[in-house]
Short mmCIF file of N, CA and C in Angstrom, two decimals:
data_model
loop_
_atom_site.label_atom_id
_atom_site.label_comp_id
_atom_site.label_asym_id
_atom_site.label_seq_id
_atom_site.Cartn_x
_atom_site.Cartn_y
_atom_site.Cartn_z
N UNK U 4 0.81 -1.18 0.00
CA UNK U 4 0.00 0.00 0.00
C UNK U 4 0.87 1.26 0.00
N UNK U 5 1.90 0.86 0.95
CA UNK U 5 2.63 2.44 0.64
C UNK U 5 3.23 2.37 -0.38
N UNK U 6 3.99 1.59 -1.28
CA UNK U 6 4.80 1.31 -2.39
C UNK U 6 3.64 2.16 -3.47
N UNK U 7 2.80 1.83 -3.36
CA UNK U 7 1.62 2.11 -4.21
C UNK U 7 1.52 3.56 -4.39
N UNK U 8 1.23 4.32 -2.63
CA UNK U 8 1.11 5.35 -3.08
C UNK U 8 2.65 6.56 -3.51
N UNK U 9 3.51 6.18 -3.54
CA UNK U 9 4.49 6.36 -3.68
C UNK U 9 4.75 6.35 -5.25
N UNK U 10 3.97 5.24 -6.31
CA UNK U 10 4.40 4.87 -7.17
C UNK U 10 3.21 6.14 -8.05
N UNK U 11 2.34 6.72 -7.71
CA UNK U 11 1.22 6.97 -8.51
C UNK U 11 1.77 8.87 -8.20
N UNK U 12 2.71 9.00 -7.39
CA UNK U 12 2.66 10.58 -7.33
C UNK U 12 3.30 10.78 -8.20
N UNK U 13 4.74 10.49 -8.56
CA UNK U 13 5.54 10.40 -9.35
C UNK U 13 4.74 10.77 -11.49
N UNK U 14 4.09 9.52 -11.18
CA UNK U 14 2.92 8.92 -12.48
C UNK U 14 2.52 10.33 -12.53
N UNK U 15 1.56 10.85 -11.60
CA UNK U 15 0.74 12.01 -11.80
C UNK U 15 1.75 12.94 -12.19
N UNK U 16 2.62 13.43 -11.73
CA UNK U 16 3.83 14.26 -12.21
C UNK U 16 4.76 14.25 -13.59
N UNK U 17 4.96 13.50 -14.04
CA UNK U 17 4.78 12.68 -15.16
C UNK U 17 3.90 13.26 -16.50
N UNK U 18 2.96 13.08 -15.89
CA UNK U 18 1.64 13.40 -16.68
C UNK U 18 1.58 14.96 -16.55
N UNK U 19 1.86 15.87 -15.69
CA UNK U 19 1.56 16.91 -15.55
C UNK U 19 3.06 17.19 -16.45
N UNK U 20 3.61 17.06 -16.50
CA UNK U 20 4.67 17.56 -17.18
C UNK U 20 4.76 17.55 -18.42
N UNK U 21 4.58 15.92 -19.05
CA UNK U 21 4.05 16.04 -20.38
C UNK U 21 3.06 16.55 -20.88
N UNK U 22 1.85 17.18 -20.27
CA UNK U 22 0.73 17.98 -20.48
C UNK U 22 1.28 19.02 -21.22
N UNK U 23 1.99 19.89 -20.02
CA UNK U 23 2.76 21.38 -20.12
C UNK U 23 3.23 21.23 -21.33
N UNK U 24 4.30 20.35 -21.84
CA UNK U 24 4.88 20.27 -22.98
C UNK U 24 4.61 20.19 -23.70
N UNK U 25 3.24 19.43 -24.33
CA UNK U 25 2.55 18.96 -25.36
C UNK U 25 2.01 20.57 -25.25
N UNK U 26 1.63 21.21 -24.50
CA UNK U 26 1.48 22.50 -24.76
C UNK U 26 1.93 23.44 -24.80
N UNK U 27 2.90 23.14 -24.48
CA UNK U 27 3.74 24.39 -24.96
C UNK U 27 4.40 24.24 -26.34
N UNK U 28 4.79 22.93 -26.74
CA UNK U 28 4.87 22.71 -27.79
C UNK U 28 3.77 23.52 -29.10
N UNK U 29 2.84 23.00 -28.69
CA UNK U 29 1.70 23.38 -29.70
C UNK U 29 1.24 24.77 -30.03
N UNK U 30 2.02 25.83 -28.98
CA UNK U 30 1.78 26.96 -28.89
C UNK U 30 2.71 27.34 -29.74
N UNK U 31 3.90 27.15 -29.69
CA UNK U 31 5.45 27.22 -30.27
C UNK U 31 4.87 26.69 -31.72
N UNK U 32 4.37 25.77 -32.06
CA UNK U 32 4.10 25.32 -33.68
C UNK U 32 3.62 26.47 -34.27
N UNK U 33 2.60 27.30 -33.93
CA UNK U 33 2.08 28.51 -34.47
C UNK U 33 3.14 29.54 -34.53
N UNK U 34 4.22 29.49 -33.72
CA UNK U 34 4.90 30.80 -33.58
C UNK U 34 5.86 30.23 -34.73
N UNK U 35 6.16 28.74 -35.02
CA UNK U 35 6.92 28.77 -35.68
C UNK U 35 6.31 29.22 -37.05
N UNK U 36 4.99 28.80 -37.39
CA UNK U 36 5.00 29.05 -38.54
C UNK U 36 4.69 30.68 -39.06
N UNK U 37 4.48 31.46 -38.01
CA UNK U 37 4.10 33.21 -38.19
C UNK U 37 6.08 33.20 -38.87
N UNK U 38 6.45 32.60 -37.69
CA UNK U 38 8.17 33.19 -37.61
C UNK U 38 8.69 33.00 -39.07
N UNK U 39 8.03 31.45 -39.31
CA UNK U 39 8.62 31.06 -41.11
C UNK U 39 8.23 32.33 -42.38
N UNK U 40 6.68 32.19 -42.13
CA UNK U 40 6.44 33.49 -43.19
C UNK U 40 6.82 34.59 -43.22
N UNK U 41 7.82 34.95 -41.81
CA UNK U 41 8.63 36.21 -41.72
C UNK U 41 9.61 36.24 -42.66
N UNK U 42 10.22 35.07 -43.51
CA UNK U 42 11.16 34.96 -44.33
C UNK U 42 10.47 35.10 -45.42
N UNK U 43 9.95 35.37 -45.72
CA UNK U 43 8.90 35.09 -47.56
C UNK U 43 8.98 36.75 -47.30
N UNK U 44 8.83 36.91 -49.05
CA UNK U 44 8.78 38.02 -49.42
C UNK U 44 7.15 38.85 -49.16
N UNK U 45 6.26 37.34 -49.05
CA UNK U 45 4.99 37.86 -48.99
C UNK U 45 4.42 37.30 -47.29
N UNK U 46 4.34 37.68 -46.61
CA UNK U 46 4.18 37.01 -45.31
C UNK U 46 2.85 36.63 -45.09
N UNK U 47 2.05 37.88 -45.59
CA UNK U 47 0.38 37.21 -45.63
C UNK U 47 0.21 36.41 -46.55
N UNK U 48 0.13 36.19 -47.37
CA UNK U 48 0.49 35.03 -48.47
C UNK U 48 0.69 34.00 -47.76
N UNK U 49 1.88 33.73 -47.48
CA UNK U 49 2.15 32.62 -46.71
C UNK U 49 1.44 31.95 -45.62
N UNK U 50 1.54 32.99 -44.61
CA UNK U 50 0.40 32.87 -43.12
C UNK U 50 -1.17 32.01 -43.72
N UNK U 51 -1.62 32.86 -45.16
CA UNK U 51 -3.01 32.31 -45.43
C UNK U 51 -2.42 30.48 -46.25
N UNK U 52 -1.94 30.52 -47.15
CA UNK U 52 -1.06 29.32 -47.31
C UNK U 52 -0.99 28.61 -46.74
N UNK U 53 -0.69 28.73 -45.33
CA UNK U 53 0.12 27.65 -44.29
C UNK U 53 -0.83 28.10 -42.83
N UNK U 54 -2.18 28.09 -42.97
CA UNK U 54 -2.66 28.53 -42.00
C UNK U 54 -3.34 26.75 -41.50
N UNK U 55 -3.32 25.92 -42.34
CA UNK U 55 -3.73 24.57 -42.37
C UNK U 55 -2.73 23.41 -41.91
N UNK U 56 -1.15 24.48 -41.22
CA UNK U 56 -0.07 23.67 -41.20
C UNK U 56 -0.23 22.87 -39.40
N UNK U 57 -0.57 21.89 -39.42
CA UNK U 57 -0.69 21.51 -37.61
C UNK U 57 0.59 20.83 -36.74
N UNK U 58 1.60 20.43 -38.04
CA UNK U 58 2.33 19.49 -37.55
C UNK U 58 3.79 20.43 -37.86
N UNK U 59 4.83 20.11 -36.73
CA UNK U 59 5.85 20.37 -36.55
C UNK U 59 6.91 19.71 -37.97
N UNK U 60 6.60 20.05 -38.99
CA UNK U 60 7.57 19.71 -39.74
C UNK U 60 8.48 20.50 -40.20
N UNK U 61 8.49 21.88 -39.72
CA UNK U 61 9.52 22.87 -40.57
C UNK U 61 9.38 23.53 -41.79
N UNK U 62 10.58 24.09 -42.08
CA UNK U 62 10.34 24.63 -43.98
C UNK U 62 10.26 23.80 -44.65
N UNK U 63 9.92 22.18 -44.63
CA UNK U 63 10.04 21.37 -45.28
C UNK U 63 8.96 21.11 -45.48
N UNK U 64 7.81 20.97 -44.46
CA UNK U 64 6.30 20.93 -44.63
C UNK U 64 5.93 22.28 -45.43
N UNK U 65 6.09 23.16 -44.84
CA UNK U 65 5.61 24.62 -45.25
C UNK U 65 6.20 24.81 -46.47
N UNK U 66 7.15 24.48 -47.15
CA UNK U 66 7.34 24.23 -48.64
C UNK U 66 6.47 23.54 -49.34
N UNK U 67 6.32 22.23 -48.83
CA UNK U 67 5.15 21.56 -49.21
C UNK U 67 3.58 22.23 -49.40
N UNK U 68 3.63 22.95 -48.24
CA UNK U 68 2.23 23.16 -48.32
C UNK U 68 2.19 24.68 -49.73
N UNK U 69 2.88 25.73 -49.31
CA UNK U 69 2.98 26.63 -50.26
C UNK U 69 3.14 25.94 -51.66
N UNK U 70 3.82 25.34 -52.10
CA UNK U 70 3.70 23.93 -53.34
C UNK U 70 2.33 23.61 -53.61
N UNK U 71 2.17 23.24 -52.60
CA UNK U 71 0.43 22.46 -53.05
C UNK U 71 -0.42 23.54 -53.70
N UNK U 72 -0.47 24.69 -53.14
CA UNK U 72 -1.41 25.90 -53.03
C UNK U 72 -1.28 26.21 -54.19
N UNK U 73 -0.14 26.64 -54.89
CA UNK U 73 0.33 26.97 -55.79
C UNK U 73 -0.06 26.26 -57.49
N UNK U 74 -0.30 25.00 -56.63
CA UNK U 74 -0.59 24.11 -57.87
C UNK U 74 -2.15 24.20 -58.07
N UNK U 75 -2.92 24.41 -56.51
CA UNK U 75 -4.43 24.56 -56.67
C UNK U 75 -4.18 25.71 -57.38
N UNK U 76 -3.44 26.60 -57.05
CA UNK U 76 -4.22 28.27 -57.54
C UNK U 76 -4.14 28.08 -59.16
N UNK U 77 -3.16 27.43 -60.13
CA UNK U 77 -2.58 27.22 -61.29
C UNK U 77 -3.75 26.16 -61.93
N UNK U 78 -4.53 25.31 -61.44
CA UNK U 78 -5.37 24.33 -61.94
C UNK U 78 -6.44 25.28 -61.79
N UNK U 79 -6.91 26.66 -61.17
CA UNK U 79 -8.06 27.46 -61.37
C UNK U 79 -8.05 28.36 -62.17
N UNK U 80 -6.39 29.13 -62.60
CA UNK U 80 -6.26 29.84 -63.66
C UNK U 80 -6.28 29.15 -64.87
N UNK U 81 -5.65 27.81 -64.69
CA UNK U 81 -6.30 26.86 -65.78
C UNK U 81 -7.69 26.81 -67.03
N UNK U 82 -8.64 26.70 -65.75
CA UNK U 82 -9.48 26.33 -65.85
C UNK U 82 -10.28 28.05 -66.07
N UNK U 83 -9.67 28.45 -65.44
CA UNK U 83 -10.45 29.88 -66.22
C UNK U 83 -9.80 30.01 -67.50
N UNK U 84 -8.48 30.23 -68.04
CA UNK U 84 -8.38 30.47 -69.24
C UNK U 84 -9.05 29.75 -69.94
N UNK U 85 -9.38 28.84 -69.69
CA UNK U 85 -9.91 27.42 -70.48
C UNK U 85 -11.44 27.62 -71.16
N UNK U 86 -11.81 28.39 -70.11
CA UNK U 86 -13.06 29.16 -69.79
C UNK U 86 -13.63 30.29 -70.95
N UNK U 87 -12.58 30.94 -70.91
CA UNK U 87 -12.08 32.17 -71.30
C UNK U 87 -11.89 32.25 -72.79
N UNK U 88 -11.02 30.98 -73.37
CA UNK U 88 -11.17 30.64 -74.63
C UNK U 88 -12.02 30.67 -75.41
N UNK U 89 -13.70 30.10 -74.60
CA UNK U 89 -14.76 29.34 -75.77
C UNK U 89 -14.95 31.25 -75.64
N UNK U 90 -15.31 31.86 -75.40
CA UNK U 90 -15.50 33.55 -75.84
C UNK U 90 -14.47 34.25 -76.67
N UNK U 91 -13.80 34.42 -76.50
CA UNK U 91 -12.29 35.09 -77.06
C UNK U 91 -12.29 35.06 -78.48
N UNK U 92 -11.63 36.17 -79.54
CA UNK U 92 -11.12 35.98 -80.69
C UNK U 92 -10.08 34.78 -81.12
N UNK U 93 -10.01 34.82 -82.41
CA UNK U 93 -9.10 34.12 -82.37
C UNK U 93 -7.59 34.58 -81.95
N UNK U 94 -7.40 36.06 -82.00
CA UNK U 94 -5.81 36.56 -81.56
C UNK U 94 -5.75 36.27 -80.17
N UNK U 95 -7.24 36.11 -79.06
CA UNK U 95 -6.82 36.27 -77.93
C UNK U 95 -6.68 34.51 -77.79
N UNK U 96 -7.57 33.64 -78.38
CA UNK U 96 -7.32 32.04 -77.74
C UNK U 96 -5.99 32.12 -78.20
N UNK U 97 -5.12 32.76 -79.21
CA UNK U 97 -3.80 32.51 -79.01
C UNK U 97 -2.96 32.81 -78.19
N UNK U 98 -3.24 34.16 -77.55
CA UNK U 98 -2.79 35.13 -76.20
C UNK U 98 -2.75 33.70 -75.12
N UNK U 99 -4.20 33.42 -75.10
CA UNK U 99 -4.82 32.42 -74.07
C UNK U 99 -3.87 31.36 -74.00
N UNK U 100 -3.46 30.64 -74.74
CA UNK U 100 -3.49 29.51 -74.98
C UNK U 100 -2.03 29.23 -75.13
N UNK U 101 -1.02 30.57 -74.99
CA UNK U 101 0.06 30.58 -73.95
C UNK U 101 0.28 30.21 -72.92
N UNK U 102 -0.76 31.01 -72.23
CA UNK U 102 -0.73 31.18 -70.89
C UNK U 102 -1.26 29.70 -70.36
N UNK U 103 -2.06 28.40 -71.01
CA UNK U 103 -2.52 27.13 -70.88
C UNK U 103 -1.32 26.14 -70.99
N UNK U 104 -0.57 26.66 -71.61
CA UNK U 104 0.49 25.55 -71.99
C UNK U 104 1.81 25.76 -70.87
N UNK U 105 1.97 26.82 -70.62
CA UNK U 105 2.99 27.56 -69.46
C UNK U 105 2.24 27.11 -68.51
N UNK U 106 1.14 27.21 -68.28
CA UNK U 106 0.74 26.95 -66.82
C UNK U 106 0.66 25.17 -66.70
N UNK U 107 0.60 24.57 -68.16
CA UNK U 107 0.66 22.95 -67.66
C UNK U 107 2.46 22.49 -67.38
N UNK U 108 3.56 23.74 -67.91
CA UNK U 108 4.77 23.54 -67.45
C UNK U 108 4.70 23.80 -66.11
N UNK U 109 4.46 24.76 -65.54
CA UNK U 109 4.39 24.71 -64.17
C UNK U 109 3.99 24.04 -63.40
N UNK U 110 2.98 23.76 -63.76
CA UNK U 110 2.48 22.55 -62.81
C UNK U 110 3.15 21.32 -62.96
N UNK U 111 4.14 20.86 -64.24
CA UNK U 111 5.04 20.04 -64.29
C UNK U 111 5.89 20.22 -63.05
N UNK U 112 6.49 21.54 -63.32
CA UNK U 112 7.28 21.48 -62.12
C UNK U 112 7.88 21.35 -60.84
N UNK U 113 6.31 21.86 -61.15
CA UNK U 113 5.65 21.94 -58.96
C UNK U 113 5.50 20.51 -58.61
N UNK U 114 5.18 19.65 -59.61
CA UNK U 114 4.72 18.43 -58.97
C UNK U 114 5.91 17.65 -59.27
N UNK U 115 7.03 17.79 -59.80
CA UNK U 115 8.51 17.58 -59.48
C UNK U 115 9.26 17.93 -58.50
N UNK U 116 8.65 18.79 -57.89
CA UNK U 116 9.08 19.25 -56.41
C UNK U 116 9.30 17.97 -55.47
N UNK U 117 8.17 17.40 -55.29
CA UNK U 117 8.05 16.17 -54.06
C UNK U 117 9.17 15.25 -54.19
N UNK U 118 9.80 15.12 -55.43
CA UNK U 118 11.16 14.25 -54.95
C UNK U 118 12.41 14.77 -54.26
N UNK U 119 12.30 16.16 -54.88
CA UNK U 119 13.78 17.26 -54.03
C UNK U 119 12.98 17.71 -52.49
N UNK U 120 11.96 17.57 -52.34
CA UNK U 120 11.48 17.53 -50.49
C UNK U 120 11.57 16.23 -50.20
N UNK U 121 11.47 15.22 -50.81
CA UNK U 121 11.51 14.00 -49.38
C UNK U 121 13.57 13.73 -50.03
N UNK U 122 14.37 13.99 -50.85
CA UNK U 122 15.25 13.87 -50.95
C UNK U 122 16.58 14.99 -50.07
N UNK U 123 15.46 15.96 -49.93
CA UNK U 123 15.98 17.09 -49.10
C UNK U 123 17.09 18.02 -50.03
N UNK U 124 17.05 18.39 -51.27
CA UNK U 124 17.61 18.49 -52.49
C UNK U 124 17.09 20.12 -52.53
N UNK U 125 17.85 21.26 -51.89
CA UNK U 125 17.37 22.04 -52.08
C UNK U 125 17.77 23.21 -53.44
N UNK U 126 18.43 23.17 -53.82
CA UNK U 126 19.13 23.01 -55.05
C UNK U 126 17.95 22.84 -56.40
N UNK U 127 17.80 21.52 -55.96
CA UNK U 127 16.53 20.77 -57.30
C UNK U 127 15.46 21.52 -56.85
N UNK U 128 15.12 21.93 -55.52
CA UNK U 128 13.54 22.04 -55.55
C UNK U 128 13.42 24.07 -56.31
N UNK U 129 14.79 24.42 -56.03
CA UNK U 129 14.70 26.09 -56.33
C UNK U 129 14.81 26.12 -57.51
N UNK U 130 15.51 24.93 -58.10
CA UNK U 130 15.29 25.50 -59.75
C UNK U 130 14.49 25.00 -60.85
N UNK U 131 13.16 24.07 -59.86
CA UNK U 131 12.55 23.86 -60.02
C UNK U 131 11.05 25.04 -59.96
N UNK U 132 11.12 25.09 -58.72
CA UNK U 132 10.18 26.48 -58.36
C UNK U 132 10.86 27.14 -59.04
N UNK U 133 11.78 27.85 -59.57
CA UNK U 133 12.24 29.17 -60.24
C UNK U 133 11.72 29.10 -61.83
N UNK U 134 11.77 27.89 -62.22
CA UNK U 134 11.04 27.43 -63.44
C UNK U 134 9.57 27.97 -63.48
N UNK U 135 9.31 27.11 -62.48
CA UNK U 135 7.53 27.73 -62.39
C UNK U 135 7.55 29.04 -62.30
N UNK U 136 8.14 29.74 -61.94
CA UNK U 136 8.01 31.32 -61.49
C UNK U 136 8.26 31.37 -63.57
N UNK U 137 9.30 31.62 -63.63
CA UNK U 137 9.09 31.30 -65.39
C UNK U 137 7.85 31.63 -65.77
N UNK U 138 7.63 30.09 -65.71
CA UNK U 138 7.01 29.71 -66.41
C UNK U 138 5.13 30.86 -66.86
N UNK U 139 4.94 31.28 -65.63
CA UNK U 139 4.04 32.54 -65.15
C UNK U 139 4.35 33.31 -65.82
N UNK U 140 5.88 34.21 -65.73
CA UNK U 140 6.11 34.88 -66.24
C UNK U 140 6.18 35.36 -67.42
N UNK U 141 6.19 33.94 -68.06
CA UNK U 141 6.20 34.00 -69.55
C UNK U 141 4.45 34.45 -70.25
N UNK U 142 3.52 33.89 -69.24
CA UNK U 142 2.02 34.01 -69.65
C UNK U 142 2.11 35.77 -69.15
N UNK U 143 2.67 36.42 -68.29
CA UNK U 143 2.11 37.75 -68.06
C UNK U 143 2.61 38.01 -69.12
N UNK U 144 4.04 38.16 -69.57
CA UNK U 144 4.75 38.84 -70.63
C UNK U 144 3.96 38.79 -71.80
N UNK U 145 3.21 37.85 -72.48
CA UNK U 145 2.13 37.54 -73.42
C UNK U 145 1.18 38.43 -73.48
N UNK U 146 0.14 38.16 -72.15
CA UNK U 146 -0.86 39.28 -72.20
C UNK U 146 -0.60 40.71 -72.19
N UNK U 147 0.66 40.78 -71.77
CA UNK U 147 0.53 42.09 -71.29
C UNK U 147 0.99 43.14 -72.78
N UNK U 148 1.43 41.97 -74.10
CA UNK U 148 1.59 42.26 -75.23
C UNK U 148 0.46 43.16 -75.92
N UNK U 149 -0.18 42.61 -75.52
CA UNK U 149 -1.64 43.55 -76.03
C UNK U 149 -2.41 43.74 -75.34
N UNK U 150 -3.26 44.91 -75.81
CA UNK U 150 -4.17 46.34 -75.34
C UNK U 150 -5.65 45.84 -75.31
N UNK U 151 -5.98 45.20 -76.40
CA UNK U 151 -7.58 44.77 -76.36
C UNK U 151 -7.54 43.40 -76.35
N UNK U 152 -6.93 42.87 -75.00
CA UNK U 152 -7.94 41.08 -74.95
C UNK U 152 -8.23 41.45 -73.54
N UNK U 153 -9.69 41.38 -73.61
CA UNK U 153 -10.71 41.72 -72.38
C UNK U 153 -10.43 40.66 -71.17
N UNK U 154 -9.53 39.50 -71.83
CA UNK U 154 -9.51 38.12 -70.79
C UNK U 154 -8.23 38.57 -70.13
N UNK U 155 -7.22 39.31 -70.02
CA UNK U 155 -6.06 39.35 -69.69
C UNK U 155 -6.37 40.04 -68.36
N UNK U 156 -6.90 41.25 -67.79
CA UNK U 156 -7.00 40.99 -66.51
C UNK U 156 -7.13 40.00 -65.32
N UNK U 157 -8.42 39.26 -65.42
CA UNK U 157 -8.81 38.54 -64.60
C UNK U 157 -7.56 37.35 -64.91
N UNK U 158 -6.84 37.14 -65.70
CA UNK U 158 -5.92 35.62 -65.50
C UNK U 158 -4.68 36.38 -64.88
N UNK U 159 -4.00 37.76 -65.05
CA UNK U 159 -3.51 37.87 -64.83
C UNK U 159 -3.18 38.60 -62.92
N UNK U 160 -4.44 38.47 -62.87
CA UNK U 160 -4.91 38.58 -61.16
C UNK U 160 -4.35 37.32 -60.65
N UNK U 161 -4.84 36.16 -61.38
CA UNK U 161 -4.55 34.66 -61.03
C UNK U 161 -3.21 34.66 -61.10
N UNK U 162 -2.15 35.10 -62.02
CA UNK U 162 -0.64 34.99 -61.48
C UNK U 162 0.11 35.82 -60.78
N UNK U 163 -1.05 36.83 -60.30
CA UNK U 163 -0.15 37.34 -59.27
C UNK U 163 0.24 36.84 -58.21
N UNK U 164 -1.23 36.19 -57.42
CA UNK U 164 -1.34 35.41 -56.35
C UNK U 164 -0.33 33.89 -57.27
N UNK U 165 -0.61 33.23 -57.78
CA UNK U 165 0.75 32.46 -57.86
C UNK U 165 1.92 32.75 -57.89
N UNK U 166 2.46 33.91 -58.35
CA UNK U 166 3.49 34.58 -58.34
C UNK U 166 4.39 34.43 -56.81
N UNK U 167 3.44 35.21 -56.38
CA UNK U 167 3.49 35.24 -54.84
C UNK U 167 3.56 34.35 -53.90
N UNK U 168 2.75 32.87 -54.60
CA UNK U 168 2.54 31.82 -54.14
C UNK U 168 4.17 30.86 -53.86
N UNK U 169 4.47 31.05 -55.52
CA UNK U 169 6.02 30.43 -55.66
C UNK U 169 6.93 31.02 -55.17
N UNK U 170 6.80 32.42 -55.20
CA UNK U 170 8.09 33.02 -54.76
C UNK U 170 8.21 32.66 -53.01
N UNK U 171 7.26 32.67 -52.33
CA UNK U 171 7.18 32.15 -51.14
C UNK U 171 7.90 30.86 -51.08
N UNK U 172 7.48 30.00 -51.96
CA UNK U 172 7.64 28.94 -51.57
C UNK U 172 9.34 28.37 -51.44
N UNK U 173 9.50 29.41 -53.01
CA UNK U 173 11.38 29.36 -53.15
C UNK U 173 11.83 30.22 -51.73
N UNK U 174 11.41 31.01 -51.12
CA UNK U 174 12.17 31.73 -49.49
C UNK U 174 11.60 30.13 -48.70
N UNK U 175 10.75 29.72 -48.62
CA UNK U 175 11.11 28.42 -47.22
C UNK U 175 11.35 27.43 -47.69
N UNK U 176 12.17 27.21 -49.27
CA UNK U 176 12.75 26.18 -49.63
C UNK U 176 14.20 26.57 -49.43
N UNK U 177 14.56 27.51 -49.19
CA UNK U 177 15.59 27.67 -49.56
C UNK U 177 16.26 27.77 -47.57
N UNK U 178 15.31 27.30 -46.88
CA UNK U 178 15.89 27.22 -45.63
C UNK U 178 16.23 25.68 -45.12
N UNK U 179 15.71 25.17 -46.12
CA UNK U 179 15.88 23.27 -45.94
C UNK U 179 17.52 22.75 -45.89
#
């Protein structure tokens, strides 16, 4: 009986300690990730990006996740140019239809990413993302060629926020 109670204070202490930690931990996960988007050129960008991040993985997750985003935001400008086409002249589905083929390189790229993150290859993953940044770049440079295609605003709203998206992603890749 006394062994007993002897053995359970300890236990409870134990437990109270790993409590604290598991929480303080979890408090610290958020600070890490405000602290990460302090390195990105775009910090709100990021923060909204990586606001879904729960797990302690570092710039390595948060690369990941800015990656992912990047690829959603690129499969909606997609799909709007795509959109955008069945209306358009024929000078602009050509404008357009730049910006469709660049954006299926990018998304090549981005989704070439996942071997230079689990390889830890930071090197491959920046000049990979730097591609994609490209690759955007090449669709603004297009539209921004001409004066009357009514579709070139609204897609080119869509690469800003990717713009922003990748360039983020190359600042917390480049801390791996």
């Amino acid at each position: 009986m006394i062994f007993q109670r002897y053995l359970t204070l300890p236990l409870v202490q134990v437990v109270v300690v790993a409590t604290t930690i598991i929480c303080l931990s979890t408090r610290s996960e958020a600070e890490t990730t405000a602290d990460m988007c302090k390195e990105t050129d775009y910090p709100g960008v990021c923060s909204t990006a990586l606001q879904d991040v729960k797990t302690g993985g570092g710039f390595e997750d948060a690369t990941s996740v800015a990656i992912q985003a990047s690829i959603a935001q690129i499969n909606q400008a997609k799909s709007k140019v795509l959109s955008l086409m069945k209306t358009e002249t024929e000078e602009g589905k050509l404008f357009l239809d730049v910006c469709r083929e660049v954006y299926q390189d990018a998304l090549d790229n981005l989704t070439a990413c996942d071997s230079d993150l689990k390889e830890k290859s930071r090197g491959g993953l920046e000049d990979k993302l730097s591609s994609a940044l490209s690759d955007i770049g090449t669709c603004d440079d297009t539209l921004n060629e001409t004066t009357n295609l009514a579709s070139a605003p609204p897609v080119l709203k869509y690469n800003d926020v990717i713009e922003k998206l990748v360039t983020d992603a190359l600042a917390l890749a480049s801390k791996i």
